[in-house]
Amino acid sequence: MDVTLHLAQDPEADALLGRSPLAALTGMLLDQQIPMEWAFKGPATIAQRMGADDLHAHDIAAHDPEAFAALLSEKPAVHRYPGSMAGRIQQLCQYLVEHYDGDAEALWKDVDSGTELLKRLQDLPGFGKQKAQIFLALLGKQLGVQPTGWREAAGAYGEAKSFRSVADITGPESLAKVRAHKQEMKAAAKAAKAAGK
């Protein structure tokens, strides 16, 4: 895996995401309740603070939980909720160590179908169906991981030429389109809620 992603909008952080399966998974895990760029810059910040050039599941899983939470809490914090996200990242890494010998790429390396890959992603701590589908779409659209039926398994996020999620961001222009789509969705949800009252 070595591609150029544009999710953090920061060359160094994006380079790490493009070459490190665990960094990409961690960024996806962090991508909630904060701006996307902040979330996907997180893995590079964590690696730097651990004195490494990449994230390693064994190291993170074995790290003292309090020390790891403190590492994410340093200014600028990696997330709005650094303590709880530190716990989630450690759970993710512990799961990867237990089931895949710490190799995040093993999640998709030998997978036969999009359905199986979606199931594997949904089994990860912190990955619900939507997050799993978005990451599956990112794998298929930008990282060349395209098992049979991957678009169908990713649902609407797998659609070609759509601008729904991080899977569709390849630069500033597509980022603006994804943001616009999210605003439309929020406005529609708000209108539907108001109409239902």
Short mmCIF file of C-alpha atoms in Angstrom, two decimals:
data_model
loop_
_atom_site.label_atom_id
_atom_site.label_comp_id
_atom_site.label_asym_id
_atom_site.label_seq_id
_atom_site.Cartn_x
_atom_site.Cartn_y
_atom_site.Cartn_z
CA MET A 1 0.00 0.00 0.00
CA ASP A 2 1.63 3.22 -1.10
CA VAL A 3 -0.63 5.84 -2.61
CA THR A 4 -1.13 9.52 -2.07
CA LEU A 5 -4.20 10.37 -0.04
CA HIS A 6 -5.48 13.89 0.58
CA LEU A 7 -7.54 13.45 3.74
CA ALA A 8 -5.49 15.38 6.29
CA GLN A 9 -4.69 18.12 3.74
CA ASP A 10 -1.15 17.92 5.19
CA PRO A 11 1.54 16.28 2.99
CA GLU A 12 3.35 14.44 5.80
CA ALA A 13 0.19 13.14 7.47
CA ASP A 14 -1.32 12.16 4.10
CA ALA A 15 1.86 10.30 3.11
CA LEU A 16 1.60 8.21 6.29
CA LEU A 17 -2.08 7.44 5.58
CA GLY A 18 -1.18 6.30 2.07
CA ARG A 19 1.55 3.89 3.13
CA SER A 20 0.26 2.64 6.50
CA PRO A 21 -2.90 0.51 6.73
CA LEU A 22 -3.03 1.04 10.51
CA ALA A 23 -2.74 4.82 10.14
CA ALA A 24 -5.61 4.84 7.63
CA LEU A 25 -7.78 2.69 9.95
CA THR A 26 -6.90 4.89 12.94
CA GLY A 27 -7.77 8.05 11.02
CA MET A 28 -11.12 6.54 10.11
CA LEU A 29 -11.73 5.63 13.76
CA LEU A 30 -10.94 9.22 14.83
CA ASP A 31 -13.24 10.67 12.16
CA GLN A 32 -16.22 11.58 14.32
CA GLN A 33 -17.29 14.78 16.04
CA ILE A 34 -14.27 16.69 14.70
CA PRO A 35 -13.27 18.04 11.27
CA MET A 36 -12.07 15.32 8.92
CA GLU A 37 -8.63 16.89 8.43
CA TRP A 38 -8.06 16.93 12.19
CA ALA A 39 -9.05 13.25 12.44
CA PHE A 40 -6.80 12.09 9.61
CA LYS A 41 -3.85 14.13 10.86
CA GLY A 42 -4.15 12.25 14.18
CA PRO A 43 -2.19 9.12 13.18
CA ALA A 44 0.87 11.18 12.17
CA THR A 45 0.66 13.15 15.43
CA ILE A 46 0.44 9.93 17.47
CA ALA A 47 3.39 8.35 15.61
CA GLN A 48 5.48 11.49 16.11
CA ARG A 49 4.68 11.63 19.83
CA MET A 50 5.61 7.94 20.15
CA GLY A 51 8.94 8.70 18.47
CA ALA A 52 8.12 6.50 15.46
CA ASP A 53 7.63 6.99 11.73
CA ASP A 54 4.55 4.73 11.68
CA LEU A 55 1.93 3.28 14.00
CA HIS A 56 2.52 -0.25 15.29
CA ALA A 57 -0.43 -2.20 16.68
CA HIS A 58 1.70 -4.23 19.13
CA ASP A 59 3.27 -1.06 20.62
CA ILE A 60 -0.05 0.77 20.96
CA ALA A 61 -1.87 -2.29 22.36
CA ALA A 62 0.83 -2.75 25.02
CA HIS A 63 1.14 0.96 25.90
CA ASP A 64 0.12 2.02 29.40
CA PRO A 65 -3.49 3.29 28.97
CA GLU A 66 -2.97 6.41 31.10
CA ALA A 67 0.26 7.30 29.32
CA PHE A 68 -1.38 6.74 25.92
CA ALA A 69 -4.34 8.96 26.88
CA ALA A 70 -1.88 11.64 28.04
CA LEU A 71 -0.05 11.37 24.71
CA LEU A 72 -3.29 12.08 22.81
CA SER A 73 -4.22 14.88 25.23
CA GLU A 74 -1.02 16.91 24.72
CA LYS A 75 -1.68 20.26 23.06
CA PRO A 76 -2.84 20.27 20.35
CA ALA A 77 -5.03 17.32 21.34
CA VAL A 78 -5.48 14.57 18.75
CA HIS A 79 -9.27 14.63 19.23
CA ARG A 80 -11.97 16.60 21.04
CA TYR A 81 -12.26 13.56 23.37
CA PRO A 82 -8.64 12.40 23.61
CA GLY A 83 -9.12 10.11 26.61
CA SER A 84 -11.97 8.06 25.19
CA MET A 85 -10.41 7.98 21.71
CA ALA A 86 -7.12 6.77 23.18
CA GLY A 87 -9.06 3.84 24.67
CA ARG A 88 -10.74 3.12 21.35
CA ILE A 89 -7.46 3.17 19.44
CA GLN A 90 -5.94 0.77 21.96
CA GLN A 91 -8.98 -1.54 21.66
CA LEU A 92 -8.62 -1.47 17.87
CA CYS A 93 -4.91 -2.35 18.12
CA GLN A 94 -5.56 -5.09 20.69
CA TYR A 95 -8.15 -6.59 18.35
CA LEU A 96 -5.69 -6.46 15.43
CA VAL A 97 -2.98 -8.11 17.54
CA GLU A 98 -5.38 -10.83 18.67
CA HIS A 99 -6.96 -11.58 15.28
CA TYR A 100 -4.40 -10.46 12.67
CA ASP A 101 -1.05 -10.57 14.51
CA GLY A 102 -1.07 -6.76 14.50
CA ASP A 103 -1.16 -6.49 10.71
CA ALA A 104 -3.99 -4.13 9.71
CA GLU A 105 -3.52 -4.94 6.02
CA ALA A 106 -4.33 -8.61 6.75
CA LEU A 107 -7.94 -7.43 7.19
CA TRP A 108 -8.29 -7.11 3.42
CA LYS A 109 -5.25 -8.89 1.93
CA ASP A 110 -6.85 -12.32 1.37
CA VAL A 111 -10.53 -11.34 1.37
CA ASP A 112 -12.74 -12.96 -1.29
CA SER A 113 -15.73 -10.62 -1.38
CA GLY A 114 -16.93 -7.16 -0.49
CA THR A 115 -19.46 -8.74 1.87
CA GLU A 116 -16.70 -10.55 3.79
CA LEU A 117 -14.57 -7.39 3.95
CA LEU A 118 -17.52 -5.37 5.26
CA LYS A 119 -18.10 -8.01 7.95
CA ARG A 120 -14.42 -7.91 8.97
CA LEU A 121 -14.50 -4.11 9.19
CA GLN A 122 -17.75 -4.14 11.21
CA ASP A 123 -16.12 -6.59 13.64
CA LEU A 124 -13.51 -3.95 14.51
CA PRO A 125 -14.02 -2.08 17.79
CA GLY A 126 -15.44 1.38 17.05
CA PHE A 127 -16.59 0.54 13.51
CA GLY A 128 -20.35 0.54 12.98
CA LYS A 129 -21.92 -0.24 9.61
CA GLN A 130 -21.63 3.30 8.20
CA LYS A 131 -17.97 3.74 9.21
CA ALA A 132 -17.17 0.26 7.84
CA GLN A 133 -18.90 1.06 4.53
CA ILE A 134 -17.06 4.37 4.18
CA PHE A 135 -13.70 2.72 4.87
CA LEU A 136 -14.55 -0.08 2.42
CA ALA A 137 -15.31 2.58 -0.21
CA LEU A 138 -11.99 4.31 0.57
CA LEU A 139 -10.15 1.00 0.11
CA GLY A 140 -11.89 0.37 -3.20
CA LYS A 141 -11.78 3.86 -4.66
CA GLN A 142 -8.32 5.00 -3.60
CA LEU A 143 -6.27 2.09 -2.26
CA GLY A 144 -6.88 -0.50 -4.97
CA VAL A 145 -8.57 -3.04 -2.68
CA GLN A 146 -11.45 -4.25 -4.85
CA PRO A 147 -12.77 -7.69 -3.95
CA THR A 148 -15.82 -8.92 -5.87
CA GLY A 149 -18.91 -6.91 -4.93
CA TRP A 150 -17.03 -4.21 -3.01
CA ARG A 151 -19.14 -1.35 -4.42
CA GLU A 152 -22.39 -3.10 -3.45
CA ALA A 153 -21.07 -3.87 0.05
CA ALA A 154 -20.08 -0.21 0.49
CA GLY A 155 -23.65 0.84 -0.32
CA ALA A 156 -24.13 4.44 -1.52
CA TYR A 157 -20.52 5.20 -0.51
CA GLY A 158 -19.28 2.83 -3.20
CA GLU A 159 -21.05 4.64 -6.04
CA ALA A 160 -18.73 5.94 -8.75
CA LYS A 161 -18.44 9.72 -9.15
CA SER A 162 -20.26 10.42 -5.89
CA PHE A 163 -19.13 12.94 -3.28
CA ARG A 164 -20.49 11.47 -0.05
CA SER A 165 -17.53 10.73 2.20
CA VAL A 166 -13.78 10.68 2.78
CA ALA A 167 -13.64 7.89 0.18
CA ASP A 168 -14.32 10.52 -2.50
CA ILE A 169 -11.80 13.16 -1.41
CA THR A 170 -8.80 13.48 -3.69
CA GLY A 171 -8.05 17.17 -3.21
CA PRO A 172 -9.53 20.56 -2.24
CA GLU A 173 -12.22 20.54 -4.97
CA SER A 174 -13.65 17.14 -4.03
CA LEU A 175 -13.38 18.06 -0.33
CA ALA A 176 -15.63 21.07 -1.01
CA LYS A 177 -18.13 18.83 -2.85
CA VAL A 178 -18.24 16.30 0.01
CA ARG A 179 -18.74 19.14 2.52
CA ALA A 180 -21.59 20.53 0.41
CA HIS A 181 -23.22 17.09 0.24
CA LYS A 182 -22.99 16.70 4.04
CA GLN A 183 -24.58 20.14 4.53
CA GLU A 184 -27.43 19.14 2.19
CA MET A 185 -27.95 15.91 4.16
CA LYS A 186 -28.01 17.80 7.49
CA ALA A 187 -30.48 20.36 6.12
CA ALA A 188 -32.73 17.60 4.74
CA ALA A 189 -32.65 15.72 8.07
CA LYS A 190 -33.44 18.92 9.96
CA ALA A 191 -36.35 19.70 7.59
CA ALA A 192 -37.71 16.15 7.91
CA LYS A 193 -37.50 16.36 11.70
CA ALA A 194 -39.31 19.71 11.70
CA ALA A 195 -42.02 18.35 9.37
CA GLY A 196 -42.52 15.37 11.66
CA LYS A 197 -43.28 17.50 14.72
#
